[in-house]
Structure formats: C-alpha cells, structure tokens
Short mmCIF file of C-alpha atoms in Angstrom, two decimals:
data_model
loop_
_atom_site.label_atom_id
_atom_site.label_comp_id
_atom_site.label_asym_id
_atom_site.label_seq_id
_atom_site.Cartn_x
_atom_site.Cartn_y
_atom_site.Cartn_z
CA MET A 1 2.23 -0.27 -0.60
CA LYS A 2 -0.07 -3.63 0.94
CA LEU A 3 1.23 -6.49 -0.47
CA SER A 4 0.15 -10.27 0.65
CA LEU A 5 1.72 -11.55 4.14
CA SER A 6 3.17 -14.10 2.78
CA ALA A 7 4.43 -11.57 -0.03
CA LEU A 8 6.60 -9.65 2.58
CA VAL A 9 7.60 -12.69 4.19
CA LEU A 10 9.39 -13.96 0.68
CA VAL A 11 10.76 -10.14 0.38
CA THR A 12 11.95 -10.09 3.97
CA SER A 13 13.95 -13.57 3.91
CA ALA A 14 15.08 -13.19 -0.21
CA CYS A 15 19.02 -12.61 0.17
CA PHE A 16 20.35 -15.43 -1.16
CA ALA A 17 23.54 -16.51 -1.01
CA CYS A 18 25.22 -12.16 0.13
CA THR A 19 22.61 -11.85 3.17
CA SER A 20 25.19 -14.00 5.40
CA ALA A 21 27.39 -12.10 4.44
CA ASN A 22 25.79 -8.34 6.26
CA ALA A 23 27.37 -10.66 9.72
CA ARG A 24 31.04 -8.65 8.53
CA ASP A 25 32.83 -7.53 6.75
CA PRO A 26 36.53 -9.11 5.58
CA GLN A 27 38.51 -5.35 5.50
CA PRO A 28 36.45 -2.11 7.19
CA ASN A 29 35.94 1.16 6.79
CA HIS A 30 33.73 2.77 9.46
CA SER A 31 35.02 6.23 8.51
CA GLN A 32 32.38 5.60 5.26
CA PRO A 33 29.04 5.14 5.46
CA ALA A 34 27.67 1.58 4.79
CA ILE A 35 24.54 -0.07 3.44
CA ASN A 36 23.87 -3.93 4.77
CA LEU A 37 20.81 -5.80 1.62
CA GLN A 38 18.27 -5.99 4.19
CA GLN A 39 18.15 -1.73 4.53
CA ALA A 40 17.62 -1.83 0.82
CA LEU A 41 15.71 -4.15 0.10
CA SER A 42 13.79 -2.35 2.72
CA LEU A 43 14.45 0.78 1.55
CA SER A 44 13.02 -0.30 -2.37
CA LEU A 45 10.22 -2.22 -1.65
CA GLN A 46 8.89 1.36 0.11
CA GLN A 47 10.03 3.57 -1.98
CA ASN A 48 10.03 2.18 -5.56
CA PRO A 49 8.15 4.23 -7.75
CA GLN A 50 7.52 1.08 -9.92
CA LEU A 51 5.87 -0.62 -7.23
CA ALA A 52 3.80 2.68 -6.03
CA GLY A 53 1.66 2.35 -9.07
CA TYR A 54 0.47 -0.85 -8.71
CA LYS A 55 -1.81 1.19 -5.91
CA PHE A 56 -3.99 3.54 -8.00
CA ARG A 57 -4.44 -0.13 -10.79
CA ARG A 58 -5.99 -1.59 -7.85
CA VAL A 59 -8.93 0.97 -6.78
CA ALA A 60 -8.77 1.58 -10.92
CA LEU A 61 -9.82 -2.37 -10.81
CA ALA A 62 -12.58 -2.08 -7.47
CA GLY A 63 -14.06 0.89 -9.80
CA GLU A 64 -14.21 -1.71 -12.97
CA GLN A 65 -16.09 -4.66 -10.34
CA THR A 66 -18.30 -1.94 -8.55
CA THR A 67 -19.17 -1.16 -12.32
CA ALA A 68 -20.29 -4.76 -13.05
CA ALA A 69 -21.90 -5.94 -9.54
CA LEU A 70 -24.54 -3.63 -10.85
CA ARG A 71 -27.83 -4.61 -11.53
CA PRO A 72 -29.31 -3.50 -14.57
CA GLU A 73 -30.53 0.46 -14.51
CA THR A 74 -34.34 0.88 -13.52
CA ARG A 75 -35.71 3.36 -16.01
CA LEU A 76 -38.46 6.11 -14.63
CA GLN A 77 -40.39 7.39 -18.26
CA LEU A 78 -43.26 9.62 -19.21
CA ASP A 79 -45.22 8.92 -22.43
CA ALA A 80 -47.57 11.49 -24.54
CA GLU A 81 -49.83 10.74 -27.01
CA ASN A 82 -52.68 11.68 -29.02
CA LEU A 83 -51.77 15.73 -28.63
CA THR A 84 -52.54 18.05 -30.64
CA GLY A 85 -54.03 16.11 -33.56
CA THR A 86 -57.15 16.67 -35.52
CA GLY A 87 -60.80 16.51 -35.14
CA ASN A 88 -61.59 14.71 -32.04
CA TYR A 89 -57.75 14.87 -30.73
CA SER A 90 -57.22 18.88 -31.49
CA GLY A 91 -55.68 19.79 -27.89
CA VAL A 92 -54.62 17.59 -25.41
CA ASP A 93 -57.99 16.86 -24.01
CA ALA A 94 -57.86 13.19 -25.87
CA ALA A 95 -53.96 13.04 -24.48
CA GLU A 96 -53.55 9.91 -23.39
CA LEU A 97 -49.98 9.93 -19.97
CA THR A 98 -48.47 6.96 -19.29
CA LEU A 99 -45.70 7.31 -16.86
CA SER A 100 -43.75 3.63 -16.54
CA PHE A 101 -40.80 1.97 -15.19
CA ALA A 102 -39.41 -0.47 -16.94
CA SER A 103 -35.50 -2.67 -16.87
CA ILE A 104 -34.06 -5.84 -17.63
CA LEU A 105 -33.83 -8.85 -16.53
CA GLU A 106 -30.42 -10.44 -16.50
CA LEU A 107 -31.19 -14.49 -17.55
CA GLY A 108 -27.84 -16.01 -18.55
CA GLY A 109 -25.98 -15.22 -15.93
CA GLN A 110 -24.82 -12.05 -17.70
CA ARG A 111 -23.85 -10.44 -13.93
CA ASP A 112 -21.70 -12.77 -12.13
CA SER A 113 -19.92 -12.87 -14.71
CA ARG A 114 -19.20 -9.52 -15.22
CA LEU A 115 -17.82 -10.28 -11.37
CA ALA A 116 -15.89 -12.83 -12.35
CA VAL A 117 -14.17 -11.29 -15.10
CA THR A 118 -13.37 -8.62 -12.43
CA THR A 119 -12.17 -10.51 -10.33
CA ALA A 120 -10.21 -12.54 -13.23
CA ARG A 121 -8.64 -9.42 -13.54
CA GLN A 122 -7.86 -8.31 -9.83
CA GLN A 123 -6.16 -11.69 -9.26
CA GLN A 124 -3.47 -11.51 -12.42
CA LEU A 125 -2.96 -7.90 -11.07
CA ALA A 126 -2.09 -10.17 -8.15
CA SER A 127 0.16 -11.70 -9.72
CA GLU A 128 1.24 -8.94 -11.62
CA GLU A 129 2.40 -6.48 -9.04
CA ARG A 130 4.92 -10.15 -7.26
CA MET A 131 5.65 -10.52 -9.67
CA ALA A 132 7.25 -6.60 -9.39
CA VAL A 133 8.46 -8.01 -6.12
CA LEU A 134 10.46 -10.97 -6.68
CA ASP A 135 11.76 -9.19 -9.66
CA LEU A 136 12.88 -5.85 -7.47
CA VAL A 137 14.26 -8.34 -4.78
CA ALA A 138 16.36 -10.29 -6.95
CA ALA A 139 17.46 -6.46 -8.71
CA VAL A 140 18.52 -5.55 -5.92
CA ASN A 141 20.22 -8.66 -4.62
CA TYR A 142 21.95 -8.84 -8.45
CA ARG A 143 23.03 -4.96 -7.57
CA PHE A 144 24.10 -5.91 -4.06
CA VAL A 145 25.95 -8.26 -4.80
CA ALA A 146 27.75 -6.60 -7.88
CA LEU A 147 28.51 -3.74 -5.48
CA LEU A 148 30.87 -6.59 -2.72
CA ALA A 149 32.63 -7.39 -5.95
CA ALA A 150 33.71 -3.77 -7.01
CA GLN A 151 34.89 -2.83 -3.70
CA GLU A 152 36.33 -7.24 -3.80
CA GLN A 153 38.29 -5.27 -6.70
CA VAL A 154 38.80 -1.92 -5.60
CA SER A 155 41.41 -3.31 -1.98
CA LEU A 156 42.69 -5.87 -5.18
CA GLU A 157 44.17 -2.80 -6.64
CA GLU A 158 45.15 -1.36 -4.18
CA GLU A 159 46.61 -3.88 -2.92
CA ALA A 160 48.70 -4.39 -6.56
CA GLN A 161 49.48 -0.45 -5.92
CA HIS A 162 51.33 -1.22 -2.27
CA LEU A 163 53.24 -4.53 -4.17
CA ALA A 164 54.30 -3.04 -7.14
CA ARG A 165 54.98 0.55 -4.56
CA GLN A 166 57.40 -2.17 -2.46
CA LEU A 167 59.05 -2.96 -5.89
CA VAL A 168 59.63 0.32 -6.67
CA ASP A 169 61.12 0.65 -3.81
CA SER A 170 63.07 -1.82 -3.73
CA LEU A 171 64.76 -1.90 -7.33
CA VAL A 172 65.25 1.82 -6.45
CA LYS A 173 67.73 0.08 -2.96
CA ARG A 174 69.85 -2.07 -5.66
CA VAL A 175 70.11 0.65 -8.88
CA GLN A 176 71.70 2.53 -6.26
CA ALA A 177 74.10 -0.34 -5.18
CA GLY A 178 74.91 -0.32 -8.62
CA SER A 179 73.50 -4.54 -8.68
CA THR A 180 70.82 -3.98 -11.32
CA PRO A 181 70.02 -2.25 -14.38
CA GLN A 182 68.20 0.93 -14.21
CA ALA A 183 65.80 -0.25 -17.19
CA GLU A 184 64.01 -2.65 -14.43
CA LEU A 185 63.33 0.25 -12.18
CA MET A 186 62.02 2.29 -15.62
CA ARG A 187 59.62 -0.67 -16.03
CA ALA A 188 58.68 -0.83 -11.83
CA ARG A 189 57.86 3.09 -11.61
CA ALA A 190 55.62 1.84 -14.77
CA ALA A 191 53.99 -0.90 -14.36
CA LEU A 192 53.04 1.03 -10.19
CA ALA A 193 51.94 4.17 -12.51
CA ARG A 194 49.32 1.35 -14.54
CA THR A 195 48.18 0.58 -10.99
CA GLY A 196 47.40 4.27 -10.15
CA ILE A 197 45.01 3.83 -13.26
CA ALA A 198 43.66 0.23 -12.45
CA LEU A 199 42.56 1.95 -9.05
CA GLU A 200 40.63 4.72 -10.40
CA GLN A 201 38.43 2.78 -12.27
CA ALA A 202 37.53 0.06 -9.81
CA ARG A 203 36.88 2.74 -7.19
CA GLN A 204 34.40 5.02 -9.95
CA GLN A 205 32.80 1.56 -10.24
CA ALA A 206 32.35 1.19 -7.37
CA GLN A 207 30.29 4.34 -7.53
CA GLN A 208 28.84 3.52 -10.21
CA GLU A 209 27.76 0.77 -8.37
CA ALA A 210 26.60 1.77 -5.53
CA LEU A 211 24.51 5.18 -7.48
CA GLN A 212 22.86 1.63 -9.47
CA LEU A 213 21.35 -0.50 -6.54
CA SER A 214 20.10 3.56 -5.06
CA SER A 215 18.13 3.09 -8.15
CA TYR A 216 15.87 0.84 -7.01
CA TRP A 217 14.95 3.94 -4.61
CA ALA A 218 14.31 6.34 -6.43
CA ASP A 219 18.26 7.24 -4.44
CA SER A 220 20.03 9.89 -7.42
CA SER A 221 23.18 10.65 -4.14
CA PRO A 222 23.03 7.54 -1.79
CA ASP A 223 23.88 8.92 0.97
CA PHE A 224 25.90 5.52 1.67
CA THR A 225 29.38 4.17 -0.51
CA ARG A 226 30.02 0.97 0.66
CA ALA A 227 28.07 -2.09 0.89
CA SER A 228 27.79 -3.78 4.15
CA GLY A 229 28.77 -7.82 3.14
CA ASP A 230 31.57 -10.66 1.87
CA LEU A 231 31.53 -11.49 -1.01
CA PHE A 232 32.47 -14.99 -0.19
CA ALA A 233 30.15 -16.08 2.16
CA LEU A 234 29.16 -18.70 0.42
CA GLY A 235 27.43 -20.85 2.64
CA ASN A 236 27.70 -24.55 3.00
CA ALA A 237 29.09 -27.62 -0.58
CA GLU A 238 25.68 -27.67 -2.75
CA SER A 239 24.90 -31.12 -3.24
CA THR A 240 25.67 -32.38 -7.00
CA ASP A 241 23.28 -35.24 -7.24
CA PRO A 242 19.88 -34.87 -9.09
CA GLU A 243 17.58 -35.15 -6.82
CA SER A 244 19.23 -30.73 -6.03
CA LEU A 245 18.50 -30.41 -9.45
CA ALA A 246 14.87 -32.12 -8.54
CA SER A 247 13.90 -30.10 -5.59
CA TRP A 248 14.66 -26.52 -7.53
CA GLN A 249 11.78 -27.84 -10.41
CA ALA A 250 9.90 -29.67 -7.49
CA ARG A 251 9.09 -25.31 -6.87
CA LEU A 252 9.04 -24.66 -10.42
CA ASN A 253 5.39 -24.60 -10.37
CA GLN A 254 5.79 -21.33 -8.17
CA ASN A 255 7.04 -19.26 -10.97
CA PRO A 256 5.79 -15.92 -11.15
CA ASP A 257 5.94 -15.57 -14.85
CA LEU A 258 3.91 -19.08 -14.42
CA ALA A 259 1.52 -18.02 -12.56
CA LEU A 260 1.33 -14.92 -14.81
CA LEU A 261 0.58 -17.15 -17.34
CA SER A 262 -2.62 -19.13 -15.18
CA ASP A 263 -4.17 -15.87 -14.27
CA ALA A 264 -4.04 -15.04 -17.86
CA THR A 265 -5.68 -18.50 -18.69
CA ARG A 266 -7.94 -18.28 -16.36
CA LEU A 267 -9.36 -14.60 -17.25
CA ARG A 268 -9.50 -15.63 -20.27
CA ALA A 269 -11.52 -18.27 -19.86
CA ALA A 270 -13.17 -15.88 -17.56
CA GLU A 271 -14.49 -13.86 -21.74
CA VAL A 272 -15.32 -16.72 -22.60
CA ARG A 273 -17.82 -17.74 -20.53
CA LYS A 274 -19.60 -13.88 -20.06
CA ALA A 275 -19.69 -13.49 -24.15
CA GLU A 276 -21.96 -16.42 -23.62
CA ALA A 277 -23.52 -15.00 -21.70
CA GLU A 278 -24.33 -12.10 -23.60
CA GLY A 279 -25.36 -14.29 -25.99
CA LYS A 280 -28.20 -15.70 -23.70
CA LEU A 281 -31.78 -14.48 -22.85
CA THR A 282 -32.44 -11.23 -21.25
CA LEU A 283 -36.27 -9.78 -20.81
CA GLY A 284 -36.87 -6.88 -20.91
CA TRP A 285 -39.33 -5.78 -19.54
CA ASN A 286 -42.47 -1.90 -17.78
CA ALA A 287 -44.63 -1.51 -15.77
CA GLY A 288 -47.02 1.56 -15.14
CA VAL A 289 -50.54 3.37 -15.34
CA ARG A 290 -51.56 4.98 -17.98
CA GLN A 291 -54.32 8.68 -17.88
CA LEU A 292 -56.93 8.50 -20.90
CA GLN A 293 -57.33 12.89 -21.06
CA GLU A 294 -61.12 11.79 -22.15
CA THR A 295 -62.46 10.13 -19.44
CA SER A 296 -60.90 10.54 -16.99
CA ASP A 297 -59.34 6.60 -16.84
CA THR A 298 -56.16 5.67 -15.53
CA ALA A 299 -55.87 2.04 -16.61
CA LEU A 300 -52.92 -0.34 -15.67
CA VAL A 301 -49.88 -1.07 -18.40
CA VAL A 302 -47.65 -4.12 -18.60
CA GLY A 303 -44.69 -4.37 -21.63
CA LEU A 304 -42.40 -7.27 -22.43
CA SER A 305 -39.44 -7.30 -25.18
CA MET A 306 -36.92 -9.76 -26.27
CA PRO A 307 -34.02 -9.64 -28.58
CA LEU A 308 -34.11 -12.00 -31.52
CA ALA A 309 -30.88 -13.92 -32.93
CA SER A 310 -28.96 -12.56 -29.98
CA GLY A 311 -27.36 -16.49 -30.60
CA ARG A 312 -25.75 -14.66 -33.67
CA ARG A 313 -24.48 -11.63 -32.57
CA ALA A 314 -22.98 -12.93 -29.75
CA SER A 315 -21.27 -15.76 -31.81
CA GLY A 316 -17.86 -12.76 -33.09
CA ALA A 317 -17.21 -12.37 -29.11
CA ILE A 318 -17.24 -15.97 -28.02
CA GLN A 319 -15.56 -17.08 -30.88
CA THR A 320 -12.99 -14.19 -30.82
CA ALA A 321 -12.70 -15.22 -26.41
CA ARG A 322 -11.72 -18.74 -27.03
CA ALA A 323 -9.06 -17.94 -29.82
CA GLU A 324 -7.95 -16.01 -26.79
CA GLN A 325 -8.01 -19.02 -24.56
CA ASN A 326 -6.50 -21.37 -26.30
CA ALA A 327 -3.87 -18.90 -27.24
CA ALA A 328 -2.96 -17.98 -23.57
CA GLU A 329 -3.08 -22.46 -22.94
CA LEU A 330 -0.30 -22.85 -25.88
CA ALA A 331 1.47 -19.17 -23.99
CA GLU A 332 1.77 -21.42 -20.48
CA ASP A 333 2.73 -24.77 -21.95
CA SER A 334 5.38 -23.21 -24.08
CA ALA A 335 7.15 -21.03 -21.01
CA LYS A 336 6.23 -24.98 -18.66
CA ILE A 337 9.47 -26.15 -20.64
CA GLN A 338 10.99 -23.40 -21.73
CA LEU A 339 11.57 -22.63 -17.44
CA GLU A 340 12.44 -25.67 -17.31
CA SER A 341 15.59 -25.41 -19.67
CA ARG A 342 16.37 -22.35 -18.33
CA LEU A 343 16.00 -23.67 -15.41
CA LYS A 344 18.81 -26.53 -16.06
CA GLN A 345 21.29 -24.41 -17.36
CA THR A 346 21.32 -21.63 -14.84
CA PHE A 347 21.87 -24.45 -12.36
CA THR A 348 24.78 -26.37 -13.88
CA ALA A 349 25.69 -22.74 -13.80
CA HIS A 350 25.79 -21.98 -10.81
CA GLN A 351 27.17 -25.45 -10.17
CA GLN A 352 30.60 -25.15 -11.72
CA ALA A 353 30.65 -22.09 -9.85
CA TRP A 354 30.38 -23.16 -6.52
CA SER A 355 32.94 -25.40 -8.26
CA GLU A 356 35.52 -22.32 -9.51
CA VAL A 357 35.26 -20.47 -6.08
CA LYS A 358 35.83 -23.99 -3.44
CA SER A 359 38.68 -24.54 -6.55
CA LEU A 360 40.47 -20.87 -6.86
CA ARG A 361 39.90 -21.26 -2.17
CA GLU A 362 40.95 -24.17 -1.88
CA GLN A 363 44.27 -25.23 -3.90
CA ILE A 364 45.26 -22.85 -6.19
CA LEU A 365 44.41 -19.80 -4.17
CA PRO A 366 46.97 -21.16 -1.35
CA LEU A 367 49.50 -22.59 -3.71
CA MET A 368 49.69 -19.12 -5.35
CA GLN A 369 50.42 -17.29 -2.35
CA GLU A 370 52.87 -20.18 -1.31
CA ALA A 371 54.61 -18.96 -4.78
CA SER A 372 54.67 -15.92 -4.14
CA ARG A 373 55.78 -15.88 -0.51
CA ALA A 374 58.59 -18.08 -2.29
CA THR A 375 59.70 -16.10 -4.63
CA ALA A 376 59.27 -12.78 -2.93
CA SER A 377 61.92 -14.42 -0.11
CA ALA A 378 64.22 -15.67 -3.31
CA PHE A 379 64.27 -11.62 -5.51
CA GLU A 380 65.38 -10.48 -1.32
CA GLN A 381 67.89 -13.09 -1.68
CA GLY A 382 69.07 -12.71 -5.26
CA ARG A 383 68.49 -15.90 -7.02
CA TYR A 384 65.31 -13.88 -8.76
CA SER A 385 64.77 -10.29 -10.48
CA SER A 386 62.12 -8.44 -10.17
CA LEU A 387 60.33 -9.96 -13.14
CA GLU A 388 60.40 -13.13 -11.42
CA LEU A 389 58.96 -11.30 -8.51
CA ALA A 390 56.43 -8.96 -10.23
CA MET A 391 55.05 -12.17 -12.57
CA ALA A 392 54.79 -13.91 -9.63
CA GLN A 393 52.69 -11.46 -7.33
CA ARG A 394 50.05 -10.58 -10.99
CA GLU A 395 49.97 -14.42 -11.13
CA LEU A 396 48.30 -14.08 -7.29
CA LEU A 397 46.63 -10.96 -8.74
CA ASP A 398 45.67 -12.50 -11.07
CA THR A 399 43.82 -15.68 -9.08
CA ARG A 400 42.11 -13.92 -6.44
CA ALA A 401 40.58 -11.56 -8.91
CA GLU A 402 39.39 -15.15 -11.06
CA LEU A 403 38.23 -15.68 -7.25
CA ILE A 404 36.87 -12.09 -7.47
CA ARG A 405 34.33 -12.94 -10.82
CA ALA A 406 33.29 -16.47 -9.63
CA ALA A 407 32.07 -15.73 -6.36
CA LEU A 408 29.91 -13.67 -8.13
CA ARG A 409 28.52 -16.16 -11.05
CA ALA A 410 28.03 -17.87 -8.00
CA HIS A 411 26.14 -15.60 -6.35
CA GLU A 412 23.93 -14.71 -9.64
CA THR A 413 23.61 -17.89 -10.24
CA ARG A 414 21.77 -18.89 -7.75
CA ILE A 415 19.43 -15.33 -7.27
CA GLU A 416 18.02 -16.42 -11.02
CA LEU A 417 17.15 -19.95 -8.73
CA GLU A 418 15.40 -19.09 -5.97
CA ARG A 419 13.84 -15.59 -8.63
CA LEU A 420 12.97 -18.48 -10.78
CA THR A 421 11.39 -20.37 -8.30
CA ALA A 422 10.30 -18.13 -6.13
CA SER A 423 11.77 -19.31 -3.28
CA ALA A 424 14.58 -18.32 -0.54
CA PRO A 425 15.61 -21.43 2.05
CA ALA A 426 17.74 -20.93 4.62
CA ILE A 427 21.75 -20.37 4.02
CA ALA A 428 24.33 -21.00 6.64
CA THR A 429 26.25 -17.78 7.54
CA PRO A 430 30.25 -16.60 8.09
CA ALA A 431 29.98 -18.76 11.48
CA THR A 432 28.85 -22.33 10.09
CA GLU A 433 31.46 -21.13 7.02
CA SER A 434 34.89 -23.44 7.56
CA GLU A 435 36.29 -21.97 4.31
CA PRO A 436 38.62 -19.89 5.01
CA THR A 437 38.72 -16.60 3.71
CA PRO A 438 40.67 -15.28 0.38
#
C-alpha cells in the first residue's frame, strides 16, 4: 500500500504511551511467543483488508481523471443528399456528398472544472485513507493495551489463587492442631475454588483480546499468546497547567475528520464551479468538403452552432451544488465545535486517570501492601483470624485491580487524544521512569 512519507512517520511513531513498554515485561514468560506493539502495527498496516481496498479506489479515480482531461471528441461525418429522388434527382447523378469533421469548443473552462472535481476527489480519498490509517493505529493500540491489561489481570488472579492456597495450607495445620474451627477451613477452600474460576475467566479474556488484536491483520489463528510490554509505563507526570490543554488544542486542526470535512467542502466548491462552467458557452463547429455529382465540382463546407438558454438549463444543477457546498461548510463548522468539546472531555479524563494511577502507586498501594504484611504477621502469631487475613489480602488485590483499570484508562484516553490531534509526541521509556512498579 502506497502511503505518504509523513503518514508512515506518523504511524511508526504512534505507539502512544504503551510503546515504552516494549523494552521490558514485568513478568516475562519466555516459553510463550509474544508480540510487541511495533510488530502489531506493521502487520496491521501491511495486511489490513480495509486499507488494501484504497489501492483500487485510487486506480478508479485515476481513470476518472484521465476521462475528465479529455477534450471534446472530434467526429468524422459523411452526408449524402439528393439521392434516388424523382425527376432530375432520380438515381445518384445529382447527389451531393459531404465529408466533414465536427466537434465542440468549450469556451467556459469546462475541462479545467472537470479536472478540478476529480482532483478534489483524489484529495478527499487521500484524507479518507489517512484517517483510516490513523483509526487503525489507534484501534491496534487500544487492543494492545487491553491485552496488556488482561495479562495483568491473569497475574493478579494467579496471585489471588496462590494466597488462597497458602491460607488453606495454614488452616489445615491449625485445624489439625485444634486451634481453628473446621468451618474456617471450609470457607477458605471455597474461596480457593472461586479463585480458580476467576483465573480461568481472566485467561479466557486474555485469549479473546489476543484474537481481537490479530483480527486487524486478518489472522484468526495468531502465533502469539501474549503482548510484550508494561501496562504501567506511563512516563513522566502530565502537567495540570492549562497550557497542556492548549498544546493539544493547537494541534486539533490536524484532526483527520476535520481534514476530510475540509476536503468535502473543497469538493463541493469544485462541483459548483463545474456546474457554472457547464452553463457557459460551448460552440459547435464542422468543416469539410462537398462533392456535387451533377457538375463534378467540389466546395468547402463550414458550419457553427451554439445552444440557446444554456445558462437557464444549468441553473438547477448550480443551485443544487451551492446548497451542498453550504451544507458541507456548516458540517465542518459544527464538527470543529464538537471536536473541541470532545478534546476537553478526553483531556480531563486522561488527567483524572493519570492522577488515579499516581495516587494508587505512590500512596494507596504501598499502604495496602504494608497492611497485608502486618496482618499476615499477626495471623501467624495468632492475633488475627483467617477472615481478617483474607480481607486484608482481598483489599490489596482489589487495589491492584483498580490500578490495572486506571492504567488502562490512562492509555486509552492518551490514545484518543493523539487520534484527535493526529500526533504522537515522544514519551518516556521505562529506563527514565522513577515510579515503582507494583
């Protein structure tokens, strides 16, 4: 697929916040084949069926442009008069034969207006293709970070099962020693069984996310089982200064939807000019040679013709084209207002998600980890019951689950911001990140 260099640079750099994850995996499993974001993007751009269709649309428009560039055809015309009549005109002795060329002179810029329309359509198709590329890049990023989140959820459920199994083992010894009621052990075993169900559900979800990711390059049997990346590599803190929002707003004019609407407006303007040109003067002409059989003489024949009231006949098409142009301009203005509102909402959601991740990682999670360790120590000393230990562990696991969801939202809103502005600024890599990994 042929894309402009700027589009390719944009695509290869549009790895958003999760691109930095490709340098490491918090819980690597080298026995399972993994895919990184660049590989997923490359496969999608090369093999996505929707993008492949644009090649044929470009060829079709090239054919339209070739047709639009043609000048009016020249016709060869043969006329025969005074054939097989009566009296002196019986037979062909008095026939008059005329061989002539005929065509039309377009005096109102009709050819240029036709070319302008096809050029506008080509520009519109280029914008559609660019928008499709950006949509595909964003969609692949969405699915990639969703797979990372699903993997983190699997790890979380595995940890939950491990903790539940440890608690069961401890309670078995206590029940045998007679220090703990049998009912506590039964509840712990039921909780362990539930962790098995949750773990299987998490694994199924991860498999579904992998299938959805591979569907972007039309692969129903992917050869990878996991994504290589770190869901929590969010880079440096986002500024809460309004200038940060202003920087996004400054790039909003790059929005591919706006570009497509602008192209639609230009196309409608070109169609107005074409309709106006078709209402202008076209002059028909013919020139040739006439043979008079009766006298064996020849003579030149020249003729001119012009349509009457062509301007009035084109008025309906002009009215339609102008109305469509006005509608396109109104749609473009309306879209700008809606995109501005959408950008602000997405920016706010991104700030909130990032702040939540930061608070969970730096404040809440360390406290919950310390509380869980203290509760486990007190349980071993017999000062806390298994119910209190299970509650502390569940609160810790719930906090980690909150962190996964918040990190996923932070990535998704960042992806949406960059989709809205058709930009992919540089991001921090894990090597420069100072925040701890849970």
